[in-house]
PDB file of N, CA and C in Angstrom:
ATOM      1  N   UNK A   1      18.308 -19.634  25.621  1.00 53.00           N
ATOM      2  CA  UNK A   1      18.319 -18.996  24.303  1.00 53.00           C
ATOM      3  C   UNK A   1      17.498 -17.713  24.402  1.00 53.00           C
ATOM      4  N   UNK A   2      17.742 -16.962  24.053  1.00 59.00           N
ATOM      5  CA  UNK A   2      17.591 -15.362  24.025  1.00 59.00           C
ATOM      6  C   UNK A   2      16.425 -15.686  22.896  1.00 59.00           C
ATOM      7  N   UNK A   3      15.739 -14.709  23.000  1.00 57.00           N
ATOM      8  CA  UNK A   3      14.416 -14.228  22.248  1.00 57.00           C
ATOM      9  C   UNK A   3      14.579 -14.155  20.341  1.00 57.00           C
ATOM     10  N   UNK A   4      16.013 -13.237  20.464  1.00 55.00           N
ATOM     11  CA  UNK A   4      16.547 -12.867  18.890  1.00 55.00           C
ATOM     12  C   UNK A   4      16.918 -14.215  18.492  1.00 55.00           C
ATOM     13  N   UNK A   5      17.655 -14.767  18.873  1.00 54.00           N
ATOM     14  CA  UNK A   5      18.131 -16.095  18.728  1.00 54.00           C
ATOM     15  C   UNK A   5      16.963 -17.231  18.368  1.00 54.00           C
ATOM     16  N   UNK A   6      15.857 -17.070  19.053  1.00 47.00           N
ATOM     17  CA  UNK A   6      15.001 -18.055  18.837  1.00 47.00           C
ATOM     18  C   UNK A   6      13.973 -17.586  17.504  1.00 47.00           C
ATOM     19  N   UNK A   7      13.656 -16.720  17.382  1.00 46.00           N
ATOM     20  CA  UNK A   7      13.264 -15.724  16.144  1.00 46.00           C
ATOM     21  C   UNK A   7      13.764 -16.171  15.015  1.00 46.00           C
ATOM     22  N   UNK A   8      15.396 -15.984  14.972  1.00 50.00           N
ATOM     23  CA  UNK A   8      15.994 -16.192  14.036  1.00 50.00           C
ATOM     24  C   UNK A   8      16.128 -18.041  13.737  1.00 50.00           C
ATOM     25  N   UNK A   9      15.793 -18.639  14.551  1.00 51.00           N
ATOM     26  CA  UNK A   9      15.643 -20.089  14.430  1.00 51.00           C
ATOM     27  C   UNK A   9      14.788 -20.959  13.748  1.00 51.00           C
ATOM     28  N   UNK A  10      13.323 -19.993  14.464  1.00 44.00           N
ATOM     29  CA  UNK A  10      12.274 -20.226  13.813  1.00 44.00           C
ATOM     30  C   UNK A  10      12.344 -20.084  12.551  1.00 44.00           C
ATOM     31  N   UNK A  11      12.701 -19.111  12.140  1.00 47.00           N
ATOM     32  CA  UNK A  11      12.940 -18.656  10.430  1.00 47.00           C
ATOM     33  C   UNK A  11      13.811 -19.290   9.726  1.00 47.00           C
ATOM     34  N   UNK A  12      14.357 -19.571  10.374  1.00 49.00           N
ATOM     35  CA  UNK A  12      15.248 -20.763   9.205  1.00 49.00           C
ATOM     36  C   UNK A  12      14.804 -21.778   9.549  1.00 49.00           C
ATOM     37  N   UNK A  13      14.049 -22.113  10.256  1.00 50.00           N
ATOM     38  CA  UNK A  13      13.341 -23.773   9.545  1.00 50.00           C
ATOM     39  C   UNK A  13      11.853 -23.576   9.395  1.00 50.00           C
ATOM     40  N   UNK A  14      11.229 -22.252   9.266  1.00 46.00           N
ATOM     41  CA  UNK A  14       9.771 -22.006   8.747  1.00 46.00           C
ATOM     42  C   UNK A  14      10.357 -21.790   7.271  1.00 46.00           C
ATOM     43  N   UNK A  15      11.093 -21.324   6.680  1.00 47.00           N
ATOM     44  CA  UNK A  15      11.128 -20.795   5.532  1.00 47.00           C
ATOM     45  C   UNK A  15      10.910 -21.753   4.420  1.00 47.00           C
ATOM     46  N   UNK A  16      11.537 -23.023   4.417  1.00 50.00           N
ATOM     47  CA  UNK A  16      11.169 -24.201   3.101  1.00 50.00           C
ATOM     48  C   UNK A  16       9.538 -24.151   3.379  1.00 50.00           C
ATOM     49  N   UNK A  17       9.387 -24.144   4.447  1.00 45.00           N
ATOM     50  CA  UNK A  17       7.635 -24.502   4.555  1.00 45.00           C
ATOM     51  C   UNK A  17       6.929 -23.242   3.761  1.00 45.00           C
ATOM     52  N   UNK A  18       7.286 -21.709   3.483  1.00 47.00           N
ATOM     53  CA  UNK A  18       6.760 -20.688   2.965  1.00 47.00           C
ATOM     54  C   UNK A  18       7.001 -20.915   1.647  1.00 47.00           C
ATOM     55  N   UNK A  19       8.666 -21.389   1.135  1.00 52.00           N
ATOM     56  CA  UNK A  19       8.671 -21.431  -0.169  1.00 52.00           C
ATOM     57  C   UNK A  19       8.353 -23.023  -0.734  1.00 52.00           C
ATOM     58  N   UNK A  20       8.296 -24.176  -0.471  1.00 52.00           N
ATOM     59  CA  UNK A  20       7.961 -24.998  -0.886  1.00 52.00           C
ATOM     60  C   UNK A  20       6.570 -25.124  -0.394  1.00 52.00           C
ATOM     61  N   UNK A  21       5.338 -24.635   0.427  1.00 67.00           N
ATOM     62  CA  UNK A  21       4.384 -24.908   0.864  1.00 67.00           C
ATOM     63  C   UNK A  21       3.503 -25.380  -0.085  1.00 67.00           C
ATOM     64  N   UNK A  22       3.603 -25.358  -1.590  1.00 87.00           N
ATOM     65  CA  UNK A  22       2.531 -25.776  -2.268  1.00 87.00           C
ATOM     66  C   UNK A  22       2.980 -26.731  -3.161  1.00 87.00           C
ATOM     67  N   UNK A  23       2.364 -26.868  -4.161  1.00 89.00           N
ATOM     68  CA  UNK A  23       2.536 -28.677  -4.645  1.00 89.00           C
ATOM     69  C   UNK A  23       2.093 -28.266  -5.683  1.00 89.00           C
ATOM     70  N   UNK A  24       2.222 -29.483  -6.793  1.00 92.00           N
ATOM     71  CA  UNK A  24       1.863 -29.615  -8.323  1.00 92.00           C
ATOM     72  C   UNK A  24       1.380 -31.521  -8.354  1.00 92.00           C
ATOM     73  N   UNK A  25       0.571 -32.094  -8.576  1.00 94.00           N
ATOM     74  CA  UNK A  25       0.315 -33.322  -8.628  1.00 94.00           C
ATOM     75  C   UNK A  25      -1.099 -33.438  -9.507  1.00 94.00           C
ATOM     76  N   UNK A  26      -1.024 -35.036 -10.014  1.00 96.00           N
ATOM     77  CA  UNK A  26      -1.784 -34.813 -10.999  1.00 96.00           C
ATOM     78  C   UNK A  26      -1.470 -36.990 -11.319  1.00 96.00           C
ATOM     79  N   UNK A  27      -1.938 -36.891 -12.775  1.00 97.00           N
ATOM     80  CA  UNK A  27      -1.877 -38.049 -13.315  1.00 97.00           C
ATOM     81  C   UNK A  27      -1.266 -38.176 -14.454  1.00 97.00           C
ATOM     82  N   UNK A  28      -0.375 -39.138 -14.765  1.00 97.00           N
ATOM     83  CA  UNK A  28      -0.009 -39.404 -16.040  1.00 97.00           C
ATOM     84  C   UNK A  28      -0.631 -40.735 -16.662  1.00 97.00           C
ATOM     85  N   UNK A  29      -1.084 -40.597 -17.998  1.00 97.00           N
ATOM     86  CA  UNK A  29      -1.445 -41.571 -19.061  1.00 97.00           C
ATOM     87  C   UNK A  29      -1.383 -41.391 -20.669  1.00 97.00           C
ATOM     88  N   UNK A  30      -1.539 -42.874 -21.213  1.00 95.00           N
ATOM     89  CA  UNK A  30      -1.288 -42.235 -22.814  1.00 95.00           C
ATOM     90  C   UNK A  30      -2.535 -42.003 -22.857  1.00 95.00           C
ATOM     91  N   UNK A  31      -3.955 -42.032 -22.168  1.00 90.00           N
ATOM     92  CA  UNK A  31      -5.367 -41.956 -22.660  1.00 90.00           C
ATOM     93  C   UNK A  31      -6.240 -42.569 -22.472  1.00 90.00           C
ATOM     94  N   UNK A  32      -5.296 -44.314 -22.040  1.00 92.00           N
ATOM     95  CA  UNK A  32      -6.148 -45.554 -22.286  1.00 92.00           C
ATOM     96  C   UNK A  32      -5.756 -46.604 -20.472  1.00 92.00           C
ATOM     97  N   UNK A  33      -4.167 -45.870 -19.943  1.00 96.00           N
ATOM     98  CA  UNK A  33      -4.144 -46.573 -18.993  1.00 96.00           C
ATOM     99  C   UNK A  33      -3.056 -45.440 -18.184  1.00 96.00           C
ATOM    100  N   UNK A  34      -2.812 -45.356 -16.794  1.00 97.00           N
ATOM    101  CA  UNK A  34      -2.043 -44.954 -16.460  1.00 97.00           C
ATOM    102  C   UNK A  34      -0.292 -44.998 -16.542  1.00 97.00           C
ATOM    103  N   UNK A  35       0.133 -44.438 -16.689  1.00 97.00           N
ATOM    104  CA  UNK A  35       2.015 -44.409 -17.195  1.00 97.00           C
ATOM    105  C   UNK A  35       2.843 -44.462 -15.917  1.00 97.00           C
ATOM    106  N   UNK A  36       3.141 -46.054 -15.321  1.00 97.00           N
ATOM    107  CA  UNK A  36       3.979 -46.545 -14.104  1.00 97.00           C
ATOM    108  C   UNK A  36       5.482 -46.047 -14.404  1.00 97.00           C
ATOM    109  N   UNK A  37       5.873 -45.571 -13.997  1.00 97.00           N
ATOM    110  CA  UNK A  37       7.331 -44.879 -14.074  1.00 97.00           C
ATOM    111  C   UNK A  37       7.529 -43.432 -14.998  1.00 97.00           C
ATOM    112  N   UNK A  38       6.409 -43.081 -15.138  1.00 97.00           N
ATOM    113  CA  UNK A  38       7.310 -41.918 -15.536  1.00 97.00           C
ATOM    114  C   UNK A  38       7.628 -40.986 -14.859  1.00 97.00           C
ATOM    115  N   UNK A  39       8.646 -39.642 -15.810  1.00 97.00           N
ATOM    116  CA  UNK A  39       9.483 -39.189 -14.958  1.00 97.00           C
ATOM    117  C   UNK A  39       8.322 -37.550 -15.634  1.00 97.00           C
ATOM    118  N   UNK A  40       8.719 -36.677 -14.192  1.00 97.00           N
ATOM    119  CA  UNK A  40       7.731 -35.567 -14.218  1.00 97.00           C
ATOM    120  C   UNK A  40       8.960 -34.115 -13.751  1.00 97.00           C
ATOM    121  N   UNK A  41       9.291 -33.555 -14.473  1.00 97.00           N
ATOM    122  CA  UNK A  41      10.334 -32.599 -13.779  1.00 97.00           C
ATOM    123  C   UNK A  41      10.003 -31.095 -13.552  1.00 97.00           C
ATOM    124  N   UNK A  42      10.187 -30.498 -12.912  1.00 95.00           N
ATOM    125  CA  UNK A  42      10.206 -29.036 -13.315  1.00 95.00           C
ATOM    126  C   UNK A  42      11.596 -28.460 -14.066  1.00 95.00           C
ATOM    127  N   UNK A  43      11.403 -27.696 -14.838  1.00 96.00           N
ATOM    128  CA  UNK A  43      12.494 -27.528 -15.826  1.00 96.00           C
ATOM    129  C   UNK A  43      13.215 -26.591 -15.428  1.00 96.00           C
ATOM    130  N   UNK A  44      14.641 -26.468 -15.145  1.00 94.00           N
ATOM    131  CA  UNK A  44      15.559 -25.836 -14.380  1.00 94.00           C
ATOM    132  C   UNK A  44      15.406 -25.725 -13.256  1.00 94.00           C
ATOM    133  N   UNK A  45      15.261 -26.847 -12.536  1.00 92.00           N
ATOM    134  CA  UNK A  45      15.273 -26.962 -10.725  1.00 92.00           C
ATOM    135  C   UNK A  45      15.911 -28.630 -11.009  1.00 92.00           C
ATOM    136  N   UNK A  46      16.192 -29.018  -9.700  1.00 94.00           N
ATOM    137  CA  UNK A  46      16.513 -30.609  -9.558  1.00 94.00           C
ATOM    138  C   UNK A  46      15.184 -30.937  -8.782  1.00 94.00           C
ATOM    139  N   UNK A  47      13.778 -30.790  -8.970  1.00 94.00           N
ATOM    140  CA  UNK A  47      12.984 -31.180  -8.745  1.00 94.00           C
ATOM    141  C   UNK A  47      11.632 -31.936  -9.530  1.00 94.00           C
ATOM    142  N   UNK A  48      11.348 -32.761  -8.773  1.00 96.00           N
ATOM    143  CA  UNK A  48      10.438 -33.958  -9.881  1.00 96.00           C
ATOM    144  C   UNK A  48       9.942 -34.934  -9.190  1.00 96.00           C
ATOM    145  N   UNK A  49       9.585 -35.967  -9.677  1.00 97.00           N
ATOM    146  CA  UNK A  49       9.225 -36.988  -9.091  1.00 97.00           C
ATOM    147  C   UNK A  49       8.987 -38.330 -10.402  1.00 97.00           C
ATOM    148  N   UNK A  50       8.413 -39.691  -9.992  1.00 97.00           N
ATOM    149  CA  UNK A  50       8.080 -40.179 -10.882  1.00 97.00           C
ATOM    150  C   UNK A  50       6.765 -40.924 -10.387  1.00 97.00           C
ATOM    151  N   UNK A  51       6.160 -41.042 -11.332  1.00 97.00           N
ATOM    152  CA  UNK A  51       4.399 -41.550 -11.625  1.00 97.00           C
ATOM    153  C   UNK A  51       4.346 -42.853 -10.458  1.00 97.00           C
ATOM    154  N   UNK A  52       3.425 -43.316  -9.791  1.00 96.00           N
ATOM    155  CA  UNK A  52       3.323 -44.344  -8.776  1.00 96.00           C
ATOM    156  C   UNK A  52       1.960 -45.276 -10.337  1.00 96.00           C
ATOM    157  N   UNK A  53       1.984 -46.616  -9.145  1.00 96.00           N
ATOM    158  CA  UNK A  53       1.212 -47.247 -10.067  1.00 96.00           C
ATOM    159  C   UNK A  53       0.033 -46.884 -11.049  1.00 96.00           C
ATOM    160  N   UNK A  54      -0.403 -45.800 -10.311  1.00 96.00           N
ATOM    161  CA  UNK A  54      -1.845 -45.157 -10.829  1.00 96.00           C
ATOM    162  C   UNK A  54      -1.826 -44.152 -11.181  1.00 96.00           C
ATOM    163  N   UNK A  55      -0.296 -43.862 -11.649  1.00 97.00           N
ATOM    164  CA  UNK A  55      -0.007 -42.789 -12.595  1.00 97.00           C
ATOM    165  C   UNK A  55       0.248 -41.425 -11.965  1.00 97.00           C
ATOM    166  N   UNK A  56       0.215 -41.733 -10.744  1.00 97.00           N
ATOM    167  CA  UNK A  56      -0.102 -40.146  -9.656  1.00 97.00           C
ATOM    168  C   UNK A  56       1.338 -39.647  -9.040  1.00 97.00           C
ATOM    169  N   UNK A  57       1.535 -38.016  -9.457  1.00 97.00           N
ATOM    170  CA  UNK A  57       2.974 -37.427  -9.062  1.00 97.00           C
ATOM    171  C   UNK A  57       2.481 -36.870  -8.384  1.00 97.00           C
ATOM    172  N   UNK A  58       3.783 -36.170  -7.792  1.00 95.00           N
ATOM    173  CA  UNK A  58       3.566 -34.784  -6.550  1.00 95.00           C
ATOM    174  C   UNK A  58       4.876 -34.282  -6.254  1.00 95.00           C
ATOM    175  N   UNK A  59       4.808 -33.227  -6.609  1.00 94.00           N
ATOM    176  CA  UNK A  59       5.709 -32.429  -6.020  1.00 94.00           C
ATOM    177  C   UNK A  59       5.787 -30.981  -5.581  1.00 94.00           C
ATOM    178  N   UNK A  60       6.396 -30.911  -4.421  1.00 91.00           N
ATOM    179  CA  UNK A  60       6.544 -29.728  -3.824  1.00 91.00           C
ATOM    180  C   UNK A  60       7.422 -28.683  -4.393  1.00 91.00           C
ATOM    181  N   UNK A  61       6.677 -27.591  -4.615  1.00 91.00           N
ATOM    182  CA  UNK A  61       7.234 -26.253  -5.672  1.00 91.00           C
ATOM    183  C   UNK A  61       6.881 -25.061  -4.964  1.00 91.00           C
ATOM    184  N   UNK A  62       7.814 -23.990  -5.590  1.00 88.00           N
ATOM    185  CA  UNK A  62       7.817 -23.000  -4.396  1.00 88.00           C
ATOM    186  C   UNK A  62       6.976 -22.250  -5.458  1.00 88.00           C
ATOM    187  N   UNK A  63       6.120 -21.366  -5.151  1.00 87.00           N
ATOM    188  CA  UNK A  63       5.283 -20.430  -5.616  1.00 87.00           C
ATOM    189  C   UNK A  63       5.346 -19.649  -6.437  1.00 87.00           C
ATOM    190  N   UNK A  64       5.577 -19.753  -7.668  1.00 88.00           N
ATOM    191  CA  UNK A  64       5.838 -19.147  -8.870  1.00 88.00           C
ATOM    192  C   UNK A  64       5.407 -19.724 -10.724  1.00 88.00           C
ATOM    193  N   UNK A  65       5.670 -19.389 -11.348  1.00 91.00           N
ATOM    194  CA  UNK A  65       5.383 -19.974 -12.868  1.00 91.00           C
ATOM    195  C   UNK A  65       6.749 -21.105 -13.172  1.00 91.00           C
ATOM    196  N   UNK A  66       6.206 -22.141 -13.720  1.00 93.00           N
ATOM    197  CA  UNK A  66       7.355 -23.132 -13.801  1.00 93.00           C
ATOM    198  C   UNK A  66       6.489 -23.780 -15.170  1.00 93.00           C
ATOM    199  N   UNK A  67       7.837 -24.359 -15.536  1.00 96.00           N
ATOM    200  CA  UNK A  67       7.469 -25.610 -16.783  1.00 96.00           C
ATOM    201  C   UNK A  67       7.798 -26.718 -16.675  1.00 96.00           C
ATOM    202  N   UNK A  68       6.844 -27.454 -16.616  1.00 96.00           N
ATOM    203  CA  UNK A  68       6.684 -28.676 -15.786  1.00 96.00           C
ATOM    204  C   UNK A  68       6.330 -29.958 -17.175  1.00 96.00           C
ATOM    205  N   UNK A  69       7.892 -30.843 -17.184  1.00 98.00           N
ATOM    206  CA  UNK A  69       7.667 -31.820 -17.989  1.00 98.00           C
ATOM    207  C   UNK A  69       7.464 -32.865 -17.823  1.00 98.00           C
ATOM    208  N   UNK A  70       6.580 -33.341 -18.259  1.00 98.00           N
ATOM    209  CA  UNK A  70       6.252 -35.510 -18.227  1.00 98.00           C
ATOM    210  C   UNK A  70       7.094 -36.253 -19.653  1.00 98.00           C
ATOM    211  N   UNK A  71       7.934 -37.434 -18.678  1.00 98.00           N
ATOM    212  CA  UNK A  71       8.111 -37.889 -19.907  1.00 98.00           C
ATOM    213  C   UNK A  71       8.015 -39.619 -20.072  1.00 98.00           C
ATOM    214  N   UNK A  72       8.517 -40.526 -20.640  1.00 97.00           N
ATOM    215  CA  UNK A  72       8.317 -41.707 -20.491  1.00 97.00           C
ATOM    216  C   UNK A  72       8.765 -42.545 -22.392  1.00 97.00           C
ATOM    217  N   UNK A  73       9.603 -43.462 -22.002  1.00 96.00           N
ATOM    218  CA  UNK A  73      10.199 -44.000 -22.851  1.00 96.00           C
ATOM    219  C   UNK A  73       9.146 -44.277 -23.722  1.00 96.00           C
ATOM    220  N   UNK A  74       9.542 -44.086 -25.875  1.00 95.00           N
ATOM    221  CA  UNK A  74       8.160 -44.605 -26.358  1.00 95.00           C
ATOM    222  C   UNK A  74       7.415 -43.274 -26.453  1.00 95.00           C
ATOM    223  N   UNK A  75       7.149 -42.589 -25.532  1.00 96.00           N
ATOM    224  CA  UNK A  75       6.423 -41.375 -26.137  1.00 96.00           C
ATOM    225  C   UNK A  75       6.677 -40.236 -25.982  1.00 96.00           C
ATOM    226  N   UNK A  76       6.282 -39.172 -26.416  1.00 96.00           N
ATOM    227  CA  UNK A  76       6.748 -37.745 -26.689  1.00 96.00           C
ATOM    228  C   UNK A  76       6.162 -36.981 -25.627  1.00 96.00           C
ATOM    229  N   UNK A  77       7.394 -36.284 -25.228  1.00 97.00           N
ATOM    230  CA  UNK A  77       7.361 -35.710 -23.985  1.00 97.00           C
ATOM    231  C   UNK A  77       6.236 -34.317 -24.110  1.00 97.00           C
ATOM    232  N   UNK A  78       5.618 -33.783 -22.919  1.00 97.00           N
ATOM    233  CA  UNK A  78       4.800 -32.852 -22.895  1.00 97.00           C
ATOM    234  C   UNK A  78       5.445 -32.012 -22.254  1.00 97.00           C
ATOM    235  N   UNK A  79       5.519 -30.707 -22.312  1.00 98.00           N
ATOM    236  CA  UNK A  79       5.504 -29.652 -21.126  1.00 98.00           C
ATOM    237  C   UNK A  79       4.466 -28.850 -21.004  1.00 98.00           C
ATOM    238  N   UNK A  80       3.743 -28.733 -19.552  1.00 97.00           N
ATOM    239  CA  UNK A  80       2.910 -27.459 -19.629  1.00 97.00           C
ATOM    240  C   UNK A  80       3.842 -26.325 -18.880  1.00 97.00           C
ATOM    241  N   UNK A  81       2.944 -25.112 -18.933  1.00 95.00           N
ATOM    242  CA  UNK A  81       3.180 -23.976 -18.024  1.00 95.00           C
ATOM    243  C   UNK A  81       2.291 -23.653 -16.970  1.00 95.00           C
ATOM    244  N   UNK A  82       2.437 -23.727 -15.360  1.00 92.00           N
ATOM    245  CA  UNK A  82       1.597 -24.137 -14.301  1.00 92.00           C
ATOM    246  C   UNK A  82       2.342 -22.504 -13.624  1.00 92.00           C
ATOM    247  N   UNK A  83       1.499 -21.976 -13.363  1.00 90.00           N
ATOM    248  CA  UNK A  83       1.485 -20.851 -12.221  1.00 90.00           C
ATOM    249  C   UNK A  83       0.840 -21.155 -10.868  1.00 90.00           C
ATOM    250  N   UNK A  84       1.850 -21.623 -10.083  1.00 88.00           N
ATOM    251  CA  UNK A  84       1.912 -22.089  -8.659  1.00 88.00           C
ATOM    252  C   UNK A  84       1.540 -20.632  -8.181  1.00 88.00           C
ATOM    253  N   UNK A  85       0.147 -20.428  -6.661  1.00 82.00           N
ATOM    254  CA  UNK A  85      -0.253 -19.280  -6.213  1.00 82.00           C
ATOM    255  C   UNK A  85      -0.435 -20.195  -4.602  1.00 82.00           C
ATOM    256  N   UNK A  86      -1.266 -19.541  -3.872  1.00 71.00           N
ATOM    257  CA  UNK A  86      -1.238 -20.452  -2.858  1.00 71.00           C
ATOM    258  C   UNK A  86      -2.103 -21.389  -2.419  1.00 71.00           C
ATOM    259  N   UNK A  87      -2.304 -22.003  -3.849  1.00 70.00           N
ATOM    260  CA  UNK A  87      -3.563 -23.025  -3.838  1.00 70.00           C
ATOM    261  C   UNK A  87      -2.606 -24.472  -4.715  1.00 70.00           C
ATOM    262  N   UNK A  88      -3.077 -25.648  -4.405  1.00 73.00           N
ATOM    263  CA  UNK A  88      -1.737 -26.682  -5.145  1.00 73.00           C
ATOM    264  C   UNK A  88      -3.003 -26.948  -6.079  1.00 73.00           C
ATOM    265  N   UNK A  89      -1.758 -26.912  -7.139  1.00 76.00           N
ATOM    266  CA  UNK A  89      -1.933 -27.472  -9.084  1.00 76.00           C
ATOM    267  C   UNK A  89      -2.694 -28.852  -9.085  1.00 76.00           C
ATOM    268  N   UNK A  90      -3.780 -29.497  -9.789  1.00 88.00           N
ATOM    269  CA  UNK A  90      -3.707 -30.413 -10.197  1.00 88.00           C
ATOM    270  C   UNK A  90      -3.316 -30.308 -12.190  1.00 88.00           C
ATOM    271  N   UNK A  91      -2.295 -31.432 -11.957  1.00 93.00           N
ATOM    272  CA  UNK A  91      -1.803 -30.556 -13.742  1.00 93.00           C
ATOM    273  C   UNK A  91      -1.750 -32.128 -14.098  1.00 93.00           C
ATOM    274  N   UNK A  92      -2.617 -33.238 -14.781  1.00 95.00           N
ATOM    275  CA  UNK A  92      -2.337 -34.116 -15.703  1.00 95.00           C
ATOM    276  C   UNK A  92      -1.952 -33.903 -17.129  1.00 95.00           C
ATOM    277  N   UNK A  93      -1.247 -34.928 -17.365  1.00 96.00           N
ATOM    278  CA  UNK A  93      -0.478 -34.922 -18.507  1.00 96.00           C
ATOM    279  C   UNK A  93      -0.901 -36.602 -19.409  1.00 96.00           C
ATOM    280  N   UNK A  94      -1.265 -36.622 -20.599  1.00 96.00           N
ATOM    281  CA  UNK A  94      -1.653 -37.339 -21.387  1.00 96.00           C
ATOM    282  C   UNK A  94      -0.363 -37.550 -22.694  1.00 96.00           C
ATOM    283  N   UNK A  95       0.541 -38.392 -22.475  1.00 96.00           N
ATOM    284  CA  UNK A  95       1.561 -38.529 -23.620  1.00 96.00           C
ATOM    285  C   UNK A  95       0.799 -39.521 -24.681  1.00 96.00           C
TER     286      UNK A  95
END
């Protein structure tokens, strides 16, 4: 493999790592206990995740301003506004 060739290789599989390299994670609860299943999205992407036992998401987001919703059956959904830079978000959400 030629030099250009390998260049150009590298870069297409470094690149998710430049634009997804940072993260948004955090906790969900109503206040009093952590929220097991809920669902956490960024709004206009197919990206998200949902809450683990202890209420804790994560997801990988590419570096920019996003609106990022928690939601969960029973209560009223939140959105914040999180400006991803090259440091990862901790962003909890309290429904």
């Amino acid at each position: 493999m030629n030099r250009r060739n390998l260049l150009s290789s590298l870069l297409v599989f470094l690149t998710p790592i430049f634009l997804f390299g940072q993260s948004i994670s955090g906790i969900i609860s109503d206040g009093d206990k952590p929220l097991v299943g809920a669902n956490v999205v960024v709004e206009g992407t197919q990206l998200g995740d949902v809450s683990s036992e202890d209420g804790s998401y994560l997801i990988d987001v590419p570096v920019g301003t996003h609106d990022v919703t928690a939601s969960f059956i029973g209560y009223s959904s939140v959105t914040k506004t999180v400006t991803v830079s090259d440091n990862n978000m901790g962003v909890d959400f309290m429904l």
